[in-house]
XYZ file of C-alpha atoms in Angstrom:
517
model
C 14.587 3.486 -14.986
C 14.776 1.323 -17.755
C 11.863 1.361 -20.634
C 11.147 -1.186 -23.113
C 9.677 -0.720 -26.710
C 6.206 -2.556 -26.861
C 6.180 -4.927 -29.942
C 3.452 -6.046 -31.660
C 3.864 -9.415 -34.104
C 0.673 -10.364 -35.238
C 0.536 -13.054 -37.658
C -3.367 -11.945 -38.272
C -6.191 -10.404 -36.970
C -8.312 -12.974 -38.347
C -6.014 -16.055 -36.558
C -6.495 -13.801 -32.980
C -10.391 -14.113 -33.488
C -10.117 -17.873 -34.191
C -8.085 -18.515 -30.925
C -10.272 -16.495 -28.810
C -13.409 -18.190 -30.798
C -12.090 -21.851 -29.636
C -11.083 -21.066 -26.246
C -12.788 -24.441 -24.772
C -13.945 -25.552 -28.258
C -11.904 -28.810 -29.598
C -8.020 -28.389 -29.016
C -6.798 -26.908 -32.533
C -4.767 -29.141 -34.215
C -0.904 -28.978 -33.130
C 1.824 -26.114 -35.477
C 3.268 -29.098 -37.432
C 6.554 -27.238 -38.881
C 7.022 -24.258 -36.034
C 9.703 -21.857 -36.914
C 12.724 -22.292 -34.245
C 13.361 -18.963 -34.466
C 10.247 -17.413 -33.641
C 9.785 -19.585 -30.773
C 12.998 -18.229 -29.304
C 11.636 -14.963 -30.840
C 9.461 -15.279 -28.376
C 10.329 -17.054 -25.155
C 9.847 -14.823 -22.022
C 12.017 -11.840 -21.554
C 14.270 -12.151 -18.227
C 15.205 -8.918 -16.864
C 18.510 -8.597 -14.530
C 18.790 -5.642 -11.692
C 21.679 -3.817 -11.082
C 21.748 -5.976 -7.905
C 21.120 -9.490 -9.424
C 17.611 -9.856 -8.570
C 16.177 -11.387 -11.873
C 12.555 -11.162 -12.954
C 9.988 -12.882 -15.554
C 7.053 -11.640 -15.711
C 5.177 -14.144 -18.114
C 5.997 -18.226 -17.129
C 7.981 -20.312 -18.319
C 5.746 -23.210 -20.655
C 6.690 -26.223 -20.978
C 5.848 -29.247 -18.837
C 3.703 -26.882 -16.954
C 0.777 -26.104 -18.892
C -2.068 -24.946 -16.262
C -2.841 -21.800 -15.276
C -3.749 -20.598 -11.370
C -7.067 -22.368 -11.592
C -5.609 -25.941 -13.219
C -7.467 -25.016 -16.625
C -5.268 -25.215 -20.206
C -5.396 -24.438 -23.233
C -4.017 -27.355 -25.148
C -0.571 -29.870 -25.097
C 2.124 -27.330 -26.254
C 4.626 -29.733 -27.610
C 8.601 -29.216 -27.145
C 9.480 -26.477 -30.017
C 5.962 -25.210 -30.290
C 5.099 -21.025 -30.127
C 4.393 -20.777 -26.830
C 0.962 -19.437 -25.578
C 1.926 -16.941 -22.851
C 4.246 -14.740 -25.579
C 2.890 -15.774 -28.762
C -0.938 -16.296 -28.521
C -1.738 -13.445 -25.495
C 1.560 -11.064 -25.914
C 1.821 -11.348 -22.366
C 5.458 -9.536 -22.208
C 3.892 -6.714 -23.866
C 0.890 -6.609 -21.334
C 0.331 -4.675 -18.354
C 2.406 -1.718 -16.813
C 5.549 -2.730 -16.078
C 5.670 -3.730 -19.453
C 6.442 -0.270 -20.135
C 7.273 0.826 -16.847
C 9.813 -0.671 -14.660
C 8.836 1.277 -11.182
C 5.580 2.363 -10.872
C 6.571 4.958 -8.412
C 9.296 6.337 -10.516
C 7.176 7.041 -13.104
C 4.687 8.742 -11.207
C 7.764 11.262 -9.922
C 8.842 11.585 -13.371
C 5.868 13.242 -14.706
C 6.120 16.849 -15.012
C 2.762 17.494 -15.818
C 1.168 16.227 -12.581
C 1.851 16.397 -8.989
C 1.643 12.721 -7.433
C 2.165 11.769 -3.627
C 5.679 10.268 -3.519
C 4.845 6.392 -3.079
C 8.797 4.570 -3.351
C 9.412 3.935 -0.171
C 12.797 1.735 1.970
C 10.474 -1.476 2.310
C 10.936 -2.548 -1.097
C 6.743 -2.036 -1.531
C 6.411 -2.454 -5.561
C 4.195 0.110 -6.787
C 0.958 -1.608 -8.701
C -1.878 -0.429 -10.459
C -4.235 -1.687 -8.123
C -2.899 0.447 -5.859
C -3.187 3.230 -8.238
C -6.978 1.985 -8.465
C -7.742 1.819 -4.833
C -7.174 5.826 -4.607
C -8.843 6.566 -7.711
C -12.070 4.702 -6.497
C -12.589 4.851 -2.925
C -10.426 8.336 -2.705
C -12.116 11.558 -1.814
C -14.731 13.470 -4.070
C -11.864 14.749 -6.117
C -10.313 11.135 -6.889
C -13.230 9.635 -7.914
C -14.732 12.292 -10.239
C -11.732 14.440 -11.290
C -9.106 12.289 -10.931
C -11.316 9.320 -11.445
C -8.599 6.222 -12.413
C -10.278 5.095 -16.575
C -10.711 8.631 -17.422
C -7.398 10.223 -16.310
C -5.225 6.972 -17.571
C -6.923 6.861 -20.959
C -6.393 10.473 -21.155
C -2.890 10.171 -19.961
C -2.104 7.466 -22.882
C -4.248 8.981 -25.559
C -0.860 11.435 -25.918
C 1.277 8.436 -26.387
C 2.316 6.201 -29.511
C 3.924 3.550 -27.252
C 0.827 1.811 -25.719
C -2.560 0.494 -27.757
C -5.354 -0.702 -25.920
C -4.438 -4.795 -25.648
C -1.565 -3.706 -23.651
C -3.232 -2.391 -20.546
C -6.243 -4.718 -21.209
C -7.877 -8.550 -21.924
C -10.497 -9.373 -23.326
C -12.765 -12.008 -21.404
C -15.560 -14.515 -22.353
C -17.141 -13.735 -18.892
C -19.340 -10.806 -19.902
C -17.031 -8.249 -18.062
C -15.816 -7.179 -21.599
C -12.705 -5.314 -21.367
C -10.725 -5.926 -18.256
C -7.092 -4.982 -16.802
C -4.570 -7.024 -17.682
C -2.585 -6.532 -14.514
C -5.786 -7.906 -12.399
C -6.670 -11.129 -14.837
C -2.707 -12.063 -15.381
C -2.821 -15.102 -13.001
C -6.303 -16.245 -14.404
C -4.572 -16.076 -17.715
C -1.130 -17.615 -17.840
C -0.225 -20.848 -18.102
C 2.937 -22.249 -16.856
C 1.611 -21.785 -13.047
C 1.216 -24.339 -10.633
C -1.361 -23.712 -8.002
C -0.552 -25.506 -4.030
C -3.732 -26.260 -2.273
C -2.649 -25.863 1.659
C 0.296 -24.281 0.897
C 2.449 -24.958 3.595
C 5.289 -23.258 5.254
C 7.238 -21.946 8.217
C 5.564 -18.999 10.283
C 7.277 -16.359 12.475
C 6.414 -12.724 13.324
C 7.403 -9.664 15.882
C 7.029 -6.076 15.930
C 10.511 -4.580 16.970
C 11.367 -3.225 12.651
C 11.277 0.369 13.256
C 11.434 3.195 10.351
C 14.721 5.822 10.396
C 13.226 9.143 9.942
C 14.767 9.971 6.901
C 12.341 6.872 5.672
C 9.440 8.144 7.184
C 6.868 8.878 4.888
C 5.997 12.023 5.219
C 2.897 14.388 3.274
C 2.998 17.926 2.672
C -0.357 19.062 1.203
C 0.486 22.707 1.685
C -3.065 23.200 2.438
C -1.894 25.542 5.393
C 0.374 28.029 6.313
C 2.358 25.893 8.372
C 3.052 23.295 5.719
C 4.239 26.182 3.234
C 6.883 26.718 6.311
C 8.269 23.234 6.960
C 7.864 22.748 3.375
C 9.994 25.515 2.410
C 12.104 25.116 5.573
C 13.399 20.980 4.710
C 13.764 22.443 0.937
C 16.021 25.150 2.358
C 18.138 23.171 4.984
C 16.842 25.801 7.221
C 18.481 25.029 10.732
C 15.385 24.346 13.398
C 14.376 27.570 15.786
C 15.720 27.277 18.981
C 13.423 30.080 20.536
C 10.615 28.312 18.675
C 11.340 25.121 20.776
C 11.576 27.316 23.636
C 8.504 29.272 23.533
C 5.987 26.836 21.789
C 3.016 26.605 23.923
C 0.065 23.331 24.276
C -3.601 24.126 25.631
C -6.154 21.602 27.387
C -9.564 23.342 26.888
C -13.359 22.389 26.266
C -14.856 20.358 27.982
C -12.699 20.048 31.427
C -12.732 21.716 34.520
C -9.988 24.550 34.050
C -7.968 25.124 30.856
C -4.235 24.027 31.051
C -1.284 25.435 29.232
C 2.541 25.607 28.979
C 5.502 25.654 27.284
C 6.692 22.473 25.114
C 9.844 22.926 27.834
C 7.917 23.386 30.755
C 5.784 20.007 29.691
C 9.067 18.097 29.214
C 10.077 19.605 32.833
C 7.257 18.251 34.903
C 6.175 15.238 33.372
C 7.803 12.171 32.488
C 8.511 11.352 29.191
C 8.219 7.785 27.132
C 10.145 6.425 24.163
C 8.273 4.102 21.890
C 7.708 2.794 18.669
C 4.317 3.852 17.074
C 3.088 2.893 14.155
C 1.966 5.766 11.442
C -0.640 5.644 9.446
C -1.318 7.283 6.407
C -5.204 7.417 5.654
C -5.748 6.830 1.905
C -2.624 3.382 2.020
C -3.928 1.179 -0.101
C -4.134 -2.222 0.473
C 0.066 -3.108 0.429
C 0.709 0.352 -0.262
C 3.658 1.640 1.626
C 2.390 4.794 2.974
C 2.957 3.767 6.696
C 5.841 3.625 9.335
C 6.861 2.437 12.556
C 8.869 5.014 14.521
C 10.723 5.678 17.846
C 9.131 8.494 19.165
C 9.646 10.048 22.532
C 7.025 12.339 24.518
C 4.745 13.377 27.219
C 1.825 11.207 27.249
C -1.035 13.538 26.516
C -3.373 11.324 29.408
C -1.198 13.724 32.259
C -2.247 16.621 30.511
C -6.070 15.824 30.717
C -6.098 14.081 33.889
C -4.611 17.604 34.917
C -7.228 19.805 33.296
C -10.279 17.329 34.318
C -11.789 16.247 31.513
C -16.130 16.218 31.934
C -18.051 13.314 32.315
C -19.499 14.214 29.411
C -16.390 14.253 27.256
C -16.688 12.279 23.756
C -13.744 13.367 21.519
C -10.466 14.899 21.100
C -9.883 17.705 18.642
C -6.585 18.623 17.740
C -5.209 21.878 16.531
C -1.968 23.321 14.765
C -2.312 27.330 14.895
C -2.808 27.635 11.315
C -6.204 26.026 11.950
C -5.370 22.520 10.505
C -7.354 20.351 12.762
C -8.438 16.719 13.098
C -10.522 14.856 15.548
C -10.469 11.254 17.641
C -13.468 9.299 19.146
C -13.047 9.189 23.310
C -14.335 5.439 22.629
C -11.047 4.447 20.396
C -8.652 6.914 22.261
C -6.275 4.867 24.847
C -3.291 7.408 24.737
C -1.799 9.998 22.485
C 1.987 11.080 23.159
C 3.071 15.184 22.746
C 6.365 14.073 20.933
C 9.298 16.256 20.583
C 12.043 13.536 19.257
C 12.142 10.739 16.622
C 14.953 8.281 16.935
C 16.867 10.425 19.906
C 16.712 13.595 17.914
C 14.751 16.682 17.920
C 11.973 16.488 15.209
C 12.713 17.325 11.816
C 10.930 20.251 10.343
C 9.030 18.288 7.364
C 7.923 15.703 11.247
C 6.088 18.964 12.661
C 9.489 20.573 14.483
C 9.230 21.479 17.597
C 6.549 18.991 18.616
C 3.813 16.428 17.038
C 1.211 14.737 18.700
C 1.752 11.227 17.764
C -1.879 9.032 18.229
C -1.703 5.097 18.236
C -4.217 3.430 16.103
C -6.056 6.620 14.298
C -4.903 8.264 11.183
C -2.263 10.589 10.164
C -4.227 13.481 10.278
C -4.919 13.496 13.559
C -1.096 13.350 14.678
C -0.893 16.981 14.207
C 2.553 18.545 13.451
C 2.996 21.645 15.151
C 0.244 20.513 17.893
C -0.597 23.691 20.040
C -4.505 23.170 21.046
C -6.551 19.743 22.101
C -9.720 20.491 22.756
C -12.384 17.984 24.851
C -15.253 17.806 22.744
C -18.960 16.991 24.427
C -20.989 14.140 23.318
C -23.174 15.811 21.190
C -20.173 17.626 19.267
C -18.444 14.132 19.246
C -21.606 12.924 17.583
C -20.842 15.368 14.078
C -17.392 13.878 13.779
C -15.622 11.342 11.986
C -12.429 9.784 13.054
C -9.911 8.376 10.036
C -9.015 5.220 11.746
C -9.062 3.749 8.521
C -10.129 4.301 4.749
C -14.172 3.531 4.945
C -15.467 2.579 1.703
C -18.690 4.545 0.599
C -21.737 2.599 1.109
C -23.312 3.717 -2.389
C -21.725 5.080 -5.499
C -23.435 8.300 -5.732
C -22.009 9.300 -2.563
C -18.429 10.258 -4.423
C -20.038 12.998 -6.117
C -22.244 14.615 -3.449
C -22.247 16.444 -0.344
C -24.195 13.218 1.536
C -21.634 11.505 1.188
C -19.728 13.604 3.505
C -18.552 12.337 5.971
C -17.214 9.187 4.336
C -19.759 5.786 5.954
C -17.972 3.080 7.181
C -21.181 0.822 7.285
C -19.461 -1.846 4.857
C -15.946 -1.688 5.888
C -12.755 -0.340 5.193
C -10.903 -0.622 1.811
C -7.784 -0.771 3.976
C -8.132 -2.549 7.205
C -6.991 -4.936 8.010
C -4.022 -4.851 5.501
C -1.125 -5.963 4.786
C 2.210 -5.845 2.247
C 5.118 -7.770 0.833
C 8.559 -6.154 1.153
C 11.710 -6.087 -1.070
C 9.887 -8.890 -4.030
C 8.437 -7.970 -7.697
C 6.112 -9.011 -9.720
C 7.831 -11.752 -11.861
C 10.648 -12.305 -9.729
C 12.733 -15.785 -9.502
C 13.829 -17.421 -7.066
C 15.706 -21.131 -6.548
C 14.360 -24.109 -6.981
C 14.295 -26.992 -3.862
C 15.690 -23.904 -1.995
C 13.817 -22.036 0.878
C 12.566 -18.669 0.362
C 11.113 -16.031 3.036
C 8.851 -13.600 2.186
C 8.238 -10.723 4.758
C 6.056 -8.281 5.032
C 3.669 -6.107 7.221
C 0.093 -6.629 8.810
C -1.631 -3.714 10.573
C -4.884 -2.870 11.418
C -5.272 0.692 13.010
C -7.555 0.490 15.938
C -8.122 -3.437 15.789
C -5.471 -6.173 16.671
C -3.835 -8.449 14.129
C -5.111 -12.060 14.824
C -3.839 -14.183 12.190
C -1.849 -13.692 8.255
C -3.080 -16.000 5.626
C -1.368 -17.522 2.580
C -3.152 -19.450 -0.288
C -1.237 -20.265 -3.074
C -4.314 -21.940 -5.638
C -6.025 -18.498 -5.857
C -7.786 -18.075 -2.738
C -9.269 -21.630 -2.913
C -7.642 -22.875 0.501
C -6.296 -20.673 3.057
C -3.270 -21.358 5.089
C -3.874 -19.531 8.837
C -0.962 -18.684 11.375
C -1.888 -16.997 14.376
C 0.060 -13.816 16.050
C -1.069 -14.086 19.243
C -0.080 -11.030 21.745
C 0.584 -8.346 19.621
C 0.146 -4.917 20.145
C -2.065 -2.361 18.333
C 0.234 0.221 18.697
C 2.864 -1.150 16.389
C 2.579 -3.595 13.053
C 3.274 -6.926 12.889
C 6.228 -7.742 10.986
C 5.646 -11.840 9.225
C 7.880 -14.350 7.628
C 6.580 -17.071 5.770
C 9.333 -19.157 4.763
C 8.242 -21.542 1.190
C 9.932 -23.984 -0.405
C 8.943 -24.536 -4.119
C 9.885 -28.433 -4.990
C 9.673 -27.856 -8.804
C 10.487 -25.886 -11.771
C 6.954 -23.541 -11.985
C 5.767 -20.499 -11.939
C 3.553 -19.762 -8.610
C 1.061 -17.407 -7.122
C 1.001 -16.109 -3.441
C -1.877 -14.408 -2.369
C -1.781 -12.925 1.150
C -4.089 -11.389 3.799
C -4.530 -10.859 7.272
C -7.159 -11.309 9.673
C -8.360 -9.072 12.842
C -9.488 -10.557 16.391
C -12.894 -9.257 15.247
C -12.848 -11.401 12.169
C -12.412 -8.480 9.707
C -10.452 -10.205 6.491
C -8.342 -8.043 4.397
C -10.851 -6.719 1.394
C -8.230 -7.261 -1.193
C -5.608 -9.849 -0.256
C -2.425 -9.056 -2.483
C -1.094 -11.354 -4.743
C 2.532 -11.634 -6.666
C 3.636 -14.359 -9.107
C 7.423 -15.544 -8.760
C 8.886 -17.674 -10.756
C 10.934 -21.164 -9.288
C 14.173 -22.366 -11.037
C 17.056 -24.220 -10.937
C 20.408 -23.168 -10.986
């Protein structure tokens, strides 16, 4: 991971008052001798990957003086400082200023454990993801782990980062805000495209290798210390466990039903099927997700088979550790008793020797080592919550007390629908008068993708394309093919839309950078 030294160059605190006092004042008279030197001093810093890909974060200036909302500051004549560098610091602003992969830093601390978030799709780590969690999260991200305290606390032990490089200043009344969420309102040297137009396609066939799969082990339970321990280890997987794993139908139904994960195989038959995974708490273009080949029993034999009550209304699911997590009979359409991923038996860290893999709910409730679904009544259905989705709380009290459990989803989700760019960063540049295709996912747990979005002048005009057909088991998989006809910098923003008319909360945006060879 590479690291650059912040540098400050302040010619004086008294001259960064009397910018920030004229900000729409009368345009300050033009830098009549500029020093060459320090205006190559400070033109912005292009970074080349190992693999070519370059990146600038902070425009280009030049002939292209607006920022994302067509405001400027003031004519920047050829040879002038430039404002982006000089004036705002702006290659010295916001995290990857310091770090170059978000996600790598998070595994590199020592002194705190961090869910592993780099990932095969090429997902770029941001802070906003880091902000998502740290607000809407559980009881214990939003008070202990809440996202100002623990990052100020964090940098408080470091000499490499003052308090203008994570934040701006604004003349809105929001005082001091991150830099990495104002950027684009900032900047100048960005040209924003009302209608932004360009060519549409979509499937849902990209499927995730296991060794991809993203994969959580809390170790809340004894079980996860085992597979845990077990993928550390290389331990080879139990054949006798395979062989004498059992599943039980009970509740609710007319007679209880049980047998062995190879009797099940035996008697019913099996699918193979890509299903998409969910991970709860994926933040909006977070890459906590996958979309794998499983194969298994269809659970819908099983209870058809046991004779589920008229009464039924939920699904609880059971390791026998006592990890268990539960599914509405409303949203349930099929769950699948899965013993292979990709042709092969499960790997231990995937549940080994069987998972219950369920379409359009959370994580949670495809239980790894799956040996009890019980049919819940009505009335028990009516005390559970199903994590189809990451419900924000309908008050802010509610993160720090007991009401607030279980989680409301009376104002929406934080998460659904959402949607992610793959394989691009921040800053990065690509040709001028040349096409481009961004890809990424859409997904929307229990609800169908209807449409992705584009707007490339901040959110001001929306570009729609429809995905008509798709299924909610797996997520949709869009290109959007651009080409930029002049030397600028540019914003994408992106979100996607459900046949409902739910609208992703928090559309992601990434500047990139056009330029010819």
């Amino acid at each position: 991971m590479q690291v650059r030294k912040i540098g400050l160059v302040i010619a004086s605190m008294s001259c960064v008052v009397l910018v920030a006092a004229c900000a729409g004042c009368a345009q300050p008279a033009e830098e009549s001798t500029p020093d060459p030197e320090v205006v190559t001093q400070y033109l912005p810093e292009v970074i080349e990957q190992d693999d070519g890909t370059r990146i600038q974060r902070t425009p280009t200036e030049g002939e292209i003086t607006t920022a994302l909302d067509t405001s400027y500051t003031y004519h920047l004549p050829e040879g002038a400082y430039p404002f982006n560098t000089y004036y705002l610091k702006a290659d010295d602003k916001g995290c990857n200023s310091c770090h170059d992969d978000l996600a790598q830093t998070l595994n590199d601390m020592e002194a705190f454990d961090h869910v592993d978030l780099s990932n095969s799709f090429g997902i770029q780590t941001t802070v906003q993801m880091c902000k998502d969690c740290h607000t809407f999260g559980y009881g214990y991200q939003t008070n202990q782990n809440s996202f100002g305290s623990l990052i100020h606390g964090i940098h408080d032990t470091t000499d490499k980062a003052e308090c203008w490089n994570c934040h701006v200043g604004t003349g809105t009344g929001d005082g001091m805000e991150l830099w990495d969420e104002k950027k684009h309102s900032q900047l100048r040297g960005i040209t924003p495209v009302a209608d932004v137009t360009g060519d549409f396609s979509f499937s849902q066939d990209k499927t995730t290798p296991v060794v991809d799969l993203f994969d959580f082990g809390w170790d809340y339970f004894d079980l996860d210390y085992l597979r845990t321990d077990n993928t550390k280890n290389d331990v080879p997987l139990d054949q006798e466990m395979y062989d004498t794993w059992t599943i039980t139908v009970s509740g609710a139904v007319d007679h209880e039903v049980t047998y062995t994960l190879p009797e099940l195989i035996d008697k019913y038959q099996s699918e193979t099927k890509p299903i998409t995974f969910h991970c709860t708490l994926n933040p909006t273009g977070g890459p906590l997700i996958g979309n794998a080949e499983y194969t298994g029993v269809p659970l819908s034999n099983l209870l058809e088979e046991a004779g589920i009550s008229p009464d039924a209304g939920a699904l609880t699911f059971m390791a026998p550790d006592g990890f268990t997590e539960s599914v509405q009979m409303a949203n349930f359409s099929e769950a699948y008793v899965c013993y292979e991923i990709d042709g092969e038996k499960l790997p231990w860290k995937q549940g080994y020797p069987v998972q219950l893999v369920v379409p359009h709910s959370g994580a949670p409730a495809s239980v790894k080592q799956i040996s009890d679904i019980v049919v819940n009544t009505a009335d028990e259905a009516a005390e559970i919550h199903e994590w189809n989705g990451w419900p924000k709380e309908t008050e802010s009290t509610a993160y720090y007390t007991p009401e607030g459990w279980p989680f409301t989803d009376d104002n929406g989700y934080q998460n659904k629908p959402n949607v992610a760019l793959f394989d691009f960063q921040e800053g990065q540049v690509i040709e001028t008068n040349k096409p481009y295709t961004f890809t990424g996912y859409a997904t929307a747990w229990d609800k169908q993708i209807a449409a992705v979005e584009f707007s490339m002048d901040g959110g001001v005009t929306w570009t729609r394309f429809e995905t008509p057909g798709v299924s909610r088991d797996n997520w949709v998989i869009w290109n959007f093919t651009y080409t930029p006809d002049t030397d600028s910098a540019y914003v994408l923003s992106i979100r996607s839309v459900t046949d409902e008319g739910d609208v992703t909360a928090e559309p992601i945006e990434v500047m990139f950078n056009a330029q010819s060879k």
